[in-house]
GROMACS .gro file of C-alpha atoms in nm:
model
  473
    1UNK     CA    1   4.944  -4.180   0.942
    2UNK     CA    2   4.834  -4.375   0.639
    3UNK     CA    3   5.021  -4.304   0.350
    4UNK     CA    4   5.028  -4.510   0.020
    5UNK     CA    5   4.813  -4.779   0.162
    6UNK     CA    6   5.038  -4.842   0.479
    7UNK     CA    7   5.032  -4.724   0.834
    8UNK     CA    8   5.365  -4.551   0.944
    9UNK     CA    9   5.430  -4.658   1.291
   10UNK     CA   10   5.780  -4.568   1.304
   11UNK     CA   11   5.720  -4.178   1.331
   12UNK     CA   12   6.024  -4.004   1.472
   13UNK     CA   13   5.901  -3.635   1.513
   14UNK     CA   14   5.712  -3.453   1.770
   15UNK     CA   15   5.380  -3.575   1.907
   16UNK     CA   16   5.077  -3.366   2.014
   17UNK     CA   17   4.872  -3.436   2.315
   18UNK     CA   18   4.489  -3.481   2.221
   19UNK     CA   19   4.271  -3.412   2.539
   20UNK     CA   20   3.937  -3.531   2.656
   21UNK     CA   21   3.723  -3.203   2.679
   22UNK     CA   22   3.506  -3.362   2.959
   23UNK     CA   23   3.807  -3.443   3.182
   24UNK     CA   24   4.102  -3.266   3.040
   25UNK     CA   25   4.267  -3.596   3.059
   26UNK     CA   26   4.512  -3.711   2.751
   27UNK     CA   27   4.322  -3.924   2.509
   28UNK     CA   28   4.614  -4.011   2.295
   29UNK     CA   29   4.924  -3.880   2.105
   30UNK     CA   30   4.894  -3.760   1.749
   31UNK     CA   31   5.208  -3.724   1.524
   32UNK     CA   32   5.288  -3.394   1.430
   33UNK     CA   33   5.323  -3.436   1.045
   34UNK     CA   34   5.570  -3.231   0.842
   35UNK     CA   35   5.584  -3.082   0.479
   36UNK     CA   36   5.763  -3.406   0.400
   37UNK     CA   37   5.507  -3.626   0.515
   38UNK     CA   38   5.234  -3.429   0.325
   39UNK     CA   39   5.425  -3.434   0.019
   40UNK     CA   40   5.481  -3.789   0.045
   41UNK     CA   41   5.102  -3.847   0.062
   42UNK     CA   42   5.041  -3.605  -0.250
   43UNK     CA   43   5.273  -3.792  -0.433
   44UNK     CA   44   5.117  -4.139  -0.349
   45UNK     CA   45   4.770  -3.971  -0.436
   46UNK     CA   46   4.909  -3.862  -0.767
   47UNK     CA   47   5.076  -4.181  -0.863
   48UNK     CA   48   4.725  -4.385  -0.785
   49UNK     CA   49   4.496  -4.121  -0.967
   50UNK     CA   50   4.534  -4.256  -1.336
   51UNK     CA   51   4.465  -4.618  -1.238
   52UNK     CA   52   4.172  -4.527  -1.006
   53UNK     CA   53   4.012  -4.298  -1.282
   54UNK     CA   54   4.028  -4.592  -1.529
   55UNK     CA   55   3.842  -4.832  -1.273
   56UNK     CA   56   3.475  -4.845  -1.367
   57UNK     CA   57   3.292  -4.605  -1.159
   58UNK     CA   58   3.052  -4.874  -1.024
   59UNK     CA   59   3.381  -5.050  -0.910
   60UNK     CA   60   3.472  -4.727  -0.736
   61UNK     CA   61   3.142  -4.730  -0.571
   62UNK     CA   62   3.166  -5.089  -0.441
   63UNK     CA   63   3.469  -4.955  -0.248
   64UNK     CA   64   3.249  -4.697  -0.075
   65UNK     CA   65   2.981  -4.955   0.009
   66UNK     CA   66   3.234  -5.188   0.149
   67UNK     CA   67   3.359  -4.923   0.373
   68UNK     CA   68   3.033  -4.835   0.503
   69UNK     CA   69   2.976  -5.186   0.613
   70UNK     CA   70   3.314  -5.176   0.815
   71UNK     CA   71   3.190  -4.841   0.985
   72UNK     CA   72   2.869  -5.013   1.096
   73UNK     CA   73   3.058  -5.337   1.210
   74UNK     CA   74   3.249  -5.080   1.450
   75UNK     CA   75   2.969  -4.862   1.533
   76UNK     CA   76   3.010  -4.878   1.902
   77UNK     CA   77   3.374  -4.841   1.901
   78UNK     CA   78   3.364  -4.517   1.681
   79UNK     CA   79   3.081  -4.373   1.895
   80UNK     CA   80   3.286  -4.408   2.217
   81UNK     CA   81   3.554  -4.254   2.029
   82UNK     CA   82   3.387  -3.959   1.912
   83UNK     CA   83   3.241  -3.891   2.232
   84UNK     CA   84   3.576  -3.910   2.421
   85UNK     CA   85   3.757  -3.672   2.198
   86UNK     CA   86   3.483  -3.444   2.077
   87UNK     CA   87   3.270  -3.419   2.378
   88UNK     CA   88   2.978  -3.504   2.177
   89UNK     CA   89   2.654  -3.664   2.338
   90UNK     CA   90   2.656  -4.037   2.294
   91UNK     CA   91   2.308  -3.996   2.088
   92UNK     CA   92   2.464  -3.745   1.848
   93UNK     CA   93   2.806  -3.941   1.799
   94UNK     CA   94   2.620  -4.243   1.721
   95UNK     CA   95   2.416  -4.036   1.476
   96UNK     CA   96   2.718  -3.938   1.311
   97UNK     CA   97   2.869  -4.279   1.277
   98UNK     CA   98   2.544  -4.436   1.125
   99UNK     CA   99   2.492  -4.116   0.900
  100UNK     CA  100   2.849  -4.146   0.771
  101UNK     CA  101   2.792  -4.515   0.655
  102UNK     CA  102   2.439  -4.405   0.508
  103UNK     CA  103   2.651  -4.096   0.322
  104UNK     CA  104   2.881  -4.364   0.180
  105UNK     CA  105   2.615  -4.581   0.045
  106UNK     CA  106   2.450  -4.254  -0.095
  107UNK     CA  107   2.757  -4.149  -0.279
  108UNK     CA  108   2.820  -4.489  -0.410
  109UNK     CA  109   2.485  -4.494  -0.560
  110UNK     CA  110   2.600  -4.175  -0.801
  111UNK     CA  111   2.846  -4.421  -0.984
  112UNK     CA  112   2.599  -4.508  -1.237
  113UNK     CA  113   2.409  -4.185  -1.245
  114UNK     CA  114   2.638  -3.889  -1.281
  115UNK     CA  115   2.651  -3.795  -1.662
  116UNK     CA  116   2.804  -3.578  -1.945
  117UNK     CA  117   2.588  -3.426  -2.216
  118UNK     CA  118   2.537  -3.411  -2.590
  119UNK     CA  119   2.504  -3.049  -2.692
  120UNK     CA  120   2.351  -2.954  -3.016
  121UNK     CA  121   2.566  -2.799  -3.280
  122UNK     CA  122   2.528  -2.521  -3.526
  123UNK     CA  123   2.709  -2.721  -3.798
  124UNK     CA  124   2.528  -3.010  -3.991
  125UNK     CA  125   2.799  -3.267  -3.943
  126UNK     CA  126   2.943  -3.195  -3.611
  127UNK     CA  127   2.851  -3.368  -3.276
  128UNK     CA  128   2.946  -3.195  -2.944
  129UNK     CA  129   3.010  -3.394  -2.640
  130UNK     CA  130   3.058  -3.269  -2.270
  131UNK     CA  131   3.251  -3.506  -2.064
  132UNK     CA  132   3.250  -3.493  -1.663
  133UNK     CA  133   3.592  -3.595  -1.560
  134UNK     CA  134   3.785  -3.611  -1.225
  135UNK     CA  135   3.995  -3.321  -1.109
  136UNK     CA  136   4.301  -3.545  -0.996
  137UNK     CA  137   4.435  -3.511  -0.676
  138UNK     CA  138   4.219  -3.360  -0.418
  139UNK     CA  139   4.265  -3.283  -0.039
  140UNK     CA  140   4.024  -3.242   0.253
  141UNK     CA  141   4.113  -3.037   0.563
  142UNK     CA  142   3.884  -3.111   0.837
  143UNK     CA  143   3.730  -2.954   1.158
  144UNK     CA  144   3.672  -3.109   1.487
  145UNK     CA  145   3.301  -3.078   1.544
  146UNK     CA  146   3.177  -3.346   1.306
  147UNK     CA  147   3.535  -3.485   1.229
  148UNK     CA  148   3.406  -3.861   1.129
  149UNK     CA  149   3.141  -3.736   0.904
  150UNK     CA  150   3.365  -3.495   0.739
  151UNK     CA  151   3.600  -3.755   0.616
  152UNK     CA  152   3.300  -3.908   0.417
  153UNK     CA  153   3.168  -3.574   0.307
  154UNK     CA  154   3.490  -3.493   0.140
  155UNK     CA  155   3.625  -3.840   0.041
  156UNK     CA  156   3.320  -4.014  -0.102
  157UNK     CA  157   3.248  -3.802  -0.375
  158UNK     CA  158   3.610  -3.744  -0.465
  159UNK     CA  159   3.662  -4.132  -0.490
  160UNK     CA  160   3.346  -4.224  -0.667
  161UNK     CA  161   3.409  -3.957  -0.940
  162UNK     CA  162   3.784  -4.107  -1.001
  163UNK     CA  163   3.984  -3.860  -0.795
  164UNK     CA  164   4.222  -3.955  -0.507
  165UNK     CA  165   4.238  -3.777  -0.176
  166UNK     CA  166   4.466  -3.691   0.104
  167UNK     CA  167   4.272  -3.589   0.438
  168UNK     CA  168   4.407  -3.380   0.729
  169UNK     CA  169   4.201  -3.441   1.059
  170UNK     CA  170   4.189  -3.181   1.317
  171UNK     CA  171   4.455  -3.195   1.591
  172UNK     CA  172   4.172  -3.188   1.836
  173UNK     CA  173   3.995  -3.519   1.696
  174UNK     CA  174   4.221  -3.749   1.520
  175UNK     CA  175   4.166  -4.098   1.645
  176UNK     CA  176   3.815  -4.155   1.462
  177UNK     CA  177   4.037  -4.079   1.152
  178UNK     CA  178   4.265  -4.346   1.234
  179UNK     CA  179   4.005  -4.620   1.265
  180UNK     CA  180   3.837  -4.491   0.939
  181UNK     CA  181   4.183  -4.544   0.770
  182UNK     CA  182   4.212  -4.897   0.921
  183UNK     CA  183   3.853  -4.974   0.771
  184UNK     CA  184   4.008  -4.850   0.440
  185UNK     CA  185   4.295  -5.088   0.479
  186UNK     CA  186   4.052  -5.360   0.554
  187UNK     CA  187   3.851  -5.320   0.230
  188UNK     CA  188   4.177  -5.331   0.017
  189UNK     CA  189   4.123  -4.996  -0.149
  190UNK     CA  190   4.411  -4.943  -0.379
  191UNK     CA  191   4.706  -4.791  -0.223
  192UNK     CA  192   4.728  -4.425  -0.258
  193UNK     CA  193   4.369  -4.352  -0.337
  194UNK     CA  194   4.313  -4.251   0.020
  195UNK     CA  195   4.581  -4.116   0.259
  196UNK     CA  196   4.576  -3.956   0.579
  197UNK     CA  197   4.808  -3.698   0.732
  198UNK     CA  198   4.811  -3.578   1.086
  199UNK     CA  199   4.942  -3.238   1.195
  200UNK     CA  200   4.882  -2.870   1.221
  201UNK     CA  201   4.710  -2.654   0.983
  202UNK     CA  202   4.977  -2.417   0.958
  203UNK     CA  203   5.194  -2.692   0.824
  204UNK     CA  204   4.984  -2.988   0.691
  205UNK     CA  205   4.701  -2.783   0.587
  206UNK     CA  206   4.926  -2.515   0.421
  207UNK     CA  207   5.100  -2.783   0.196
  208UNK     CA  208   4.765  -2.945   0.115
  209UNK     CA  209   4.635  -2.618  -0.032
  210UNK     CA  210   4.970  -2.478  -0.169
  211UNK     CA  211   5.106  -2.811  -0.352
  212UNK     CA  212   5.097  -2.770  -0.739
  213UNK     CA  213   4.992  -3.123  -0.775
  214UNK     CA  214   4.663  -3.072  -0.612
  215UNK     CA  215   4.373  -2.997  -0.822
  216UNK     CA  216   4.142  -2.911  -0.550
  217UNK     CA  217   4.134  -2.821  -0.166
  218UNK     CA  218   3.819  -2.873   0.037
  219UNK     CA  219   3.811  -2.704   0.407
  220UNK     CA  220   3.557  -2.693   0.659
  221UNK     CA  221   3.670  -2.442   0.937
  222UNK     CA  222   3.692  -2.065   1.025
  223UNK     CA  223   3.686  -1.781   0.809
  224UNK     CA  224   4.033  -1.709   0.893
  225UNK     CA  225   4.122  -2.070   0.792
  226UNK     CA  226   3.930  -2.032   0.473
  227UNK     CA  227   4.130  -1.693   0.386
  228UNK     CA  228   4.461  -1.889   0.455
  229UNK     CA  229   4.367  -2.164   0.233
  230UNK     CA  230   4.250  -1.946  -0.060
  231UNK     CA  231   4.602  -1.750  -0.020
  232UNK     CA  232   4.799  -2.072  -0.039
  233UNK     CA  233   4.603  -2.226  -0.343
  234UNK     CA  234   4.614  -1.890  -0.527
  235UNK     CA  235   4.959  -1.895  -0.689
  236UNK     CA  236   4.860  -2.241  -0.878
  237UNK     CA  237   4.493  -2.133  -0.947
  238UNK     CA  238   4.395  -2.455  -0.742
  239UNK     CA  239   4.027  -2.490  -0.686
  240UNK     CA  240   3.882  -2.436  -0.335
  241UNK     CA  241   3.577  -2.552  -0.188
  242UNK     CA  242   3.511  -2.367   0.146
  243UNK     CA  243   3.253  -2.418   0.422
  244UNK     CA  244   3.317  -2.163   0.697
  245UNK     CA  245   3.132  -1.980   0.958
  246UNK     CA  246   2.773  -1.909   1.017
  247UNK     CA  247   2.529  -1.683   1.205
  248UNK     CA  248   2.208  -1.834   1.146
  249UNK     CA  249   1.887  -1.623   1.227
  250UNK     CA  250   1.563  -1.764   1.321
  251UNK     CA  251   1.267  -1.557   1.251
  252UNK     CA  252   0.937  -1.625   1.472
  253UNK     CA  253   0.630  -1.468   1.342
  254UNK     CA  254   0.324  -1.376   1.545
  255UNK     CA  255   0.130  -1.717   1.410
  256UNK     CA  256   0.412  -1.939   1.494
  257UNK     CA  257   0.331  -2.270   1.666
  258UNK     CA  258   0.560  -2.141   1.966
  259UNK     CA  259   0.589  -2.481   2.129
  260UNK     CA  260   0.747  -2.625   1.803
  261UNK     CA  261   0.949  -2.309   1.736
  262UNK     CA  262   1.124  -2.333   2.090
  263UNK     CA  263   1.159  -2.705   2.058
  264UNK     CA  264   1.335  -2.658   1.709
  265UNK     CA  265   1.554  -2.344   1.822
  266UNK     CA  266   1.680  -2.520   2.137
  267UNK     CA  267   1.771  -2.821   1.952
  268UNK     CA  268   1.931  -2.624   1.683
  269UNK     CA  269   2.120  -2.408   1.961
  270UNK     CA  270   2.252  -2.677   2.194
  271UNK     CA  271   2.331  -2.955   1.936
  272UNK     CA  272   2.706  -3.044   1.988
  273UNK     CA  273   2.713  -2.758   2.251
  274UNK     CA  274   2.631  -2.492   1.989
  275UNK     CA  275   2.954  -2.583   1.812
  276UNK     CA  276   2.765  -2.650   1.452
  277UNK     CA  277   2.815  -2.367   1.169
  278UNK     CA  278   2.446  -2.427   1.073
  279UNK     CA  279   2.304  -2.377   1.431
  280UNK     CA  280   2.035  -2.100   1.521
  281UNK     CA  281   2.281  -1.829   1.638
  282UNK     CA  282   2.029  -1.539   1.686
  283UNK     CA  283   1.643  -1.506   1.719
  284UNK     CA  284   1.403  -1.234   1.605
  285UNK     CA  285   1.065  -1.265   1.771
  286UNK     CA  286   0.770  -1.046   1.686
  287UNK     CA  287   0.687  -0.832   1.987
  288UNK     CA  288   0.322  -0.983   1.991
  289UNK     CA  289   0.450  -1.322   2.104
  290UNK     CA  290   0.774  -1.248   2.273
  291UNK     CA  291   0.649  -1.288   2.625
  292UNK     CA  292   0.485  -1.619   2.565
  293UNK     CA  293   0.784  -1.732   2.334
  294UNK     CA  294   1.037  -1.617   2.612
  295UNK     CA  295   0.846  -1.802   2.900
  296UNK     CA  296   0.884  -2.130   2.709
  297UNK     CA  297   1.250  -2.061   2.577
  298UNK     CA  298   1.372  -2.011   2.917
  299UNK     CA  299   1.201  -2.300   3.066
  300UNK     CA  300   1.357  -2.502   2.782
  301UNK     CA  301   1.697  -2.407   2.831
  302UNK     CA  302   1.713  -2.451   3.180
  303UNK     CA  303   1.581  -2.813   3.147
  304UNK     CA  304   1.862  -2.888   2.904
  305UNK     CA  305   2.060  -3.173   3.038
  306UNK     CA  306   2.457  -3.097   3.059
  307UNK     CA  307   2.715  -3.348   3.173
  308UNK     CA  308   3.009  -3.565   3.105
  309UNK     CA  309   2.903  -3.803   2.799
  310UNK     CA  310   3.163  -4.047   2.864
  311UNK     CA  311   2.960  -4.121   3.176
  312UNK     CA  312   2.607  -4.038   3.136
  313UNK     CA  313   2.406  -4.156   2.822
  314UNK     CA  314   2.094  -3.958   2.826
  315UNK     CA  315   2.229  -3.582   2.776
  316UNK     CA  316   2.131  -3.292   2.564
  317UNK     CA  317   2.475  -3.123   2.573
  318UNK     CA  318   2.841  -3.204   2.652
  319UNK     CA  319   3.134  -2.984   2.695
  320UNK     CA  320   3.309  -2.724   2.448
  321UNK     CA  321   3.570  -2.862   2.255
  322UNK     CA  322   3.889  -2.694   2.442
  323UNK     CA  323   3.971  -2.431   2.685
  324UNK     CA  324   4.030  -2.168   2.439
  325UNK     CA  325   3.664  -2.207   2.317
  326UNK     CA  326   3.543  -2.176   2.682
  327UNK     CA  327   3.720  -1.858   2.734
  328UNK     CA  328   3.605  -1.714   2.410
  329UNK     CA  329   3.228  -1.772   2.517
  330UNK     CA  330   3.278  -1.633   2.858
  331UNK     CA  331   3.406  -1.328   2.693
  332UNK     CA  332   3.146  -1.312   2.433
  333UNK     CA  333   2.867  -1.329   2.716
  334UNK     CA  334   3.048  -1.078   2.918
  335UNK     CA  335   3.081  -0.827   2.631
  336UNK     CA  336   2.700  -0.852   2.532
  337UNK     CA  337   2.614  -0.777   2.900
  338UNK     CA  338   2.834  -0.483   2.893
  339UNK     CA  339   2.663  -0.359   2.537
  340UNK     CA  340   2.340  -0.383   2.701
  341UNK     CA  341   2.199  -0.729   2.684
  342UNK     CA  342   1.997  -0.878   2.971
  343UNK     CA  343   2.132  -1.212   3.096
  344UNK     CA  344   1.814  -1.430   3.159
  345UNK     CA  345   1.951  -1.757   3.244
  346UNK     CA  346   2.321  -1.951   3.214
  347UNK     CA  347   2.590  -1.728   3.139
  348UNK     CA  348   2.868  -1.928   3.346
  349UNK     CA  349   3.123  -2.233   3.346
  350UNK     CA  350   2.985  -2.519   3.501
  351UNK     CA  351   3.241  -2.683   3.743
  352UNK     CA  352   3.613  -2.649   3.728
  353UNK     CA  353   3.719  -2.939   3.545
  354UNK     CA  354   3.629  -3.008   3.163
  355UNK     CA  355   3.495  -2.738   2.945
  356UNK     CA  356   3.144  -2.704   3.031
  357UNK     CA  357   2.921  -2.384   2.976
  358UNK     CA  358   2.550  -2.317   3.124
  359UNK     CA  359   2.279  -2.301   2.827
  360UNK     CA  360   2.242  -1.904   2.804
  361UNK     CA  361   1.976  -1.673   2.708
  362UNK     CA  362   2.049  -1.290   2.647
  363UNK     CA  363   1.754  -1.077   2.610
  364UNK     CA  364   1.713  -0.714   2.460
  365UNK     CA  365   1.994  -0.765   2.213
  366UNK     CA  366   2.007  -0.519   1.936
  367UNK     CA  367   2.150  -0.548   1.582
  368UNK     CA  368   2.485  -0.392   1.625
  369UNK     CA  369   2.592  -0.602   1.918
  370UNK     CA  370   2.898  -0.808   1.868
  371UNK     CA  371   2.677  -1.103   1.983
  372UNK     CA  372   2.437  -1.060   1.704
  373UNK     CA  373   2.707  -0.998   1.444
  374UNK     CA  374   2.989  -1.242   1.526
  375UNK     CA  375   2.971  -1.623   1.538
  376UNK     CA  376   2.946  -1.742   1.870
  377UNK     CA  377   2.989  -2.112   1.857
  378UNK     CA  378   2.869  -2.202   2.188
  379UNK     CA  379   2.543  -2.263   2.371
  380UNK     CA  380   2.427  -1.874   2.381
  381UNK     CA  381   2.110  -1.751   2.238
  382UNK     CA  382   2.067  -1.374   2.205
  383UNK     CA  383   1.716  -1.233   2.138
  384UNK     CA  384   1.597  -0.950   1.943
  385UNK     CA  385   1.244  -0.802   1.924
  386UNK     CA  386   1.064  -0.689   1.625
  387UNK     CA  387   0.755  -0.507   1.531
  388UNK     CA  388   0.796  -0.507   1.158
  389UNK     CA  389   0.854  -0.829   0.943
  390UNK     CA  390   1.038  -0.642   0.685
  391UNK     CA  391   1.286  -0.495   0.933
  392UNK     CA  392   1.337  -0.842   1.079
  393UNK     CA  393   1.424  -0.978   0.741
  394UNK     CA  394   1.675  -0.690   0.691
  395UNK     CA  395   1.835  -0.756   1.016
  396UNK     CA  396   1.863  -1.125   0.954
  397UNK     CA  397   2.037  -1.036   0.614
  398UNK     CA  398   2.254  -0.780   0.788
  399UNK     CA  399   2.556  -1.015   0.841
  400UNK     CA  400   2.885  -1.117   0.680
  401UNK     CA  401   2.771  -1.470   0.705
  402UNK     CA  402   2.525  -1.645   0.475
  403UNK     CA  403   2.495  -2.031   0.582
  404UNK     CA  404   2.151  -2.116   0.718
  405UNK     CA  405   1.852  -1.968   0.837
  406UNK     CA  406   1.506  -2.046   0.966
  407UNK     CA  407   1.142  -1.915   0.983
  408UNK     CA  408   0.842  -2.038   1.211
  409UNK     CA  409   0.516  -1.929   1.055
  410UNK     CA  410   0.182  -2.091   0.977
  411UNK     CA  411   0.121  -1.842   0.684
  412UNK     CA  412   0.235  -2.010   0.359
  413UNK     CA  413   0.248  -1.652   0.178
  414UNK     CA  414   0.472  -1.522   0.444
  415UNK     CA  415   0.684  -1.805   0.435
  416UNK     CA  416   0.742  -1.776   0.048
  417UNK     CA  417   0.791  -1.406   0.082
  418UNK     CA  418   1.069  -1.454   0.334
  419UNK     CA  419   1.220  -1.745   0.133
  420UNK     CA  420   1.265  -1.519  -0.154
  421UNK     CA  421   1.418  -1.220   0.058
  422UNK     CA  422   1.639  -1.420   0.265
  423UNK     CA  423   2.023  -1.428   0.152
  424UNK     CA  424   2.131  -1.771   0.269
  425UNK     CA  425   2.229  -2.077   0.127
  426UNK     CA  426   1.957  -2.281   0.329
  427UNK     CA  427   1.641  -2.206   0.490
  428UNK     CA  428   1.454  -2.410   0.743
  429UNK     CA  429   1.083  -2.350   0.795
  430UNK     CA  430   0.922  -2.489   1.110
  431UNK     CA  431   1.203  -2.742   1.185
  432UNK     CA  432   1.555  -2.757   1.345
  433UNK     CA  433   1.853  -2.678   1.136
  434UNK     CA  434   1.995  -3.006   1.006
  435UNK     CA  435   2.065  -3.053   0.625
  436UNK     CA  436   1.991  -3.385   0.427
  437UNK     CA  437   2.269  -3.574   0.226
  438UNK     CA  438   2.049  -3.521  -0.084
  439UNK     CA  439   2.046  -3.142  -0.044
  440UNK     CA  440   2.335  -2.905  -0.109
  441UNK     CA  441   2.488  -2.756   0.197
  442UNK     CA  442   2.640  -2.415   0.070
  443UNK     CA  443   2.707  -2.089   0.194
  444UNK     CA  444   2.674  -1.728   0.084
  445UNK     CA  445   2.921  -1.435   0.156
  446UNK     CA  446   3.201  -1.547   0.396
  447UNK     CA  447   3.024  -1.866   0.481
  448UNK     CA  448   3.194  -2.025   0.190
  449UNK     CA  449   3.257  -2.105  -0.179
  450UNK     CA  450   3.103  -2.425  -0.332
  451UNK     CA  451   2.934  -2.680  -0.142
  452UNK     CA  452   2.875  -3.044  -0.033
  453UNK     CA  453   2.598  -3.308  -0.059
  454UNK     CA  454   2.372  -3.418  -0.327
  455UNK     CA  455   2.420  -3.412  -0.692
  456UNK     CA  456   2.563  -3.055  -0.682
  457UNK     CA  457   2.795  -3.168  -0.402
  458UNK     CA  458   2.919  -3.460  -0.634
  459UNK     CA  459   2.998  -3.221  -0.917
  460UNK     CA  460   3.243  -3.001  -0.708
  461UNK     CA  461   3.482  -3.289  -0.778
  462UNK     CA  462   3.428  -3.306  -1.151
  463UNK     CA  463   3.576  -3.096  -1.437
  464UNK     CA  464   3.437  -3.071  -1.794
  465UNK     CA  465   3.597  -3.161  -2.111
  466UNK     CA  466   3.413  -3.071  -2.447
  467UNK     CA  467   3.472  -3.236  -2.747
  468UNK     CA  468   3.371  -3.135  -3.103
  469UNK     CA  469   3.363  -3.397  -3.369
  470UNK     CA  470   3.309  -3.303  -3.718
  471UNK     CA  471   3.268  -3.571  -3.983
  472UNK     CA  472   3.325  -3.609  -4.336
  473UNK     CA  473   3.114  -3.739  -4.625
   0.00000   0.00000   0.00000
């Protein structure tokens, strides 16, 4: 753990085994942090925050730039770690490392650009100023699916705006965060500004949300984890920012470029073995083109290359993250078939070592099936046929989630009609589901509260202070 600018290597508590999902072998041991460890980190962040806030924003940004340089210097090492502990393909892991460095640079660039306001007064001798100020101590609870990038997504906007932070990595993927903390130490970030506490969500995560010294807690995870975080934060009225689950619909119209649609939907389904909250999770395809679409889709899914990314570089998909996830996917496919869906390809575990699962297509799905309503988080793609576009839009919106959605059409009028009607935080048209750092990644309904990235994500870490000054003659 990294607390108040120092690594704590004399940990005397319990240790958690971290497994390689491709081989089921032990990667490393992670300290099982306590409430006391977490409180020490929060106290360190609180102590450091006042001086950090007084540091000019441009200087705060320079630290982020140095961290980005440190990440790039350790690109290969970090890529290998992400592959080993998360089962991510080498190409995607490398993208995550470099994107994280770019994200640090991007957020550093906001140091001179975020602003307050001067507001017009109704009084002739008064000026009204709106200042944007840091919240104070912030905390970040991370998932395992993009573990390295999510450190930057929470830490970079927090630090550049004058906040300090305590991060808790997932207990499934902690090693990359350890290297990140090493880079933080190397660049000389002031002690206490960034802290890292390993442990379980029920212990460390709970304290990061419930501690009265915390001004904001940001979590990326499941709906259940988000509900627990909100409940823990409620007694102190602590601000929460939550990115939770998704059940992204992809709507394929009759005039769509089918080759583009198939390529994009497959890419959005098998990325990180389907374990991405903004993945395409269900497909609505016009009956007029369904047969041609399905022929291309099944052929494409069967060509997806699956294997151990620690051994093979050129893969499309690795394993699921853990045995629990594998059993969940198996059960969901079995349930879909029992409810009437037709298995067209895949549907089974691959081998008996590692948590590999075949890319799977389920046809003849209906709106009320669990596979359409519940988040899958695996390489399973259910298909629903439609004949009326308005009905397809209604089906797409008929979901407790509201993170991302996608449309495939060459008709600009229909694209705009659907943009206005879809109730999701993001919509992708004629492309795969993958957001830009300068956008705003935010969900509706049970997909979350608040958001990340771009100007609006930066402002999640700011609060307003309005000052009224009335002068005298």
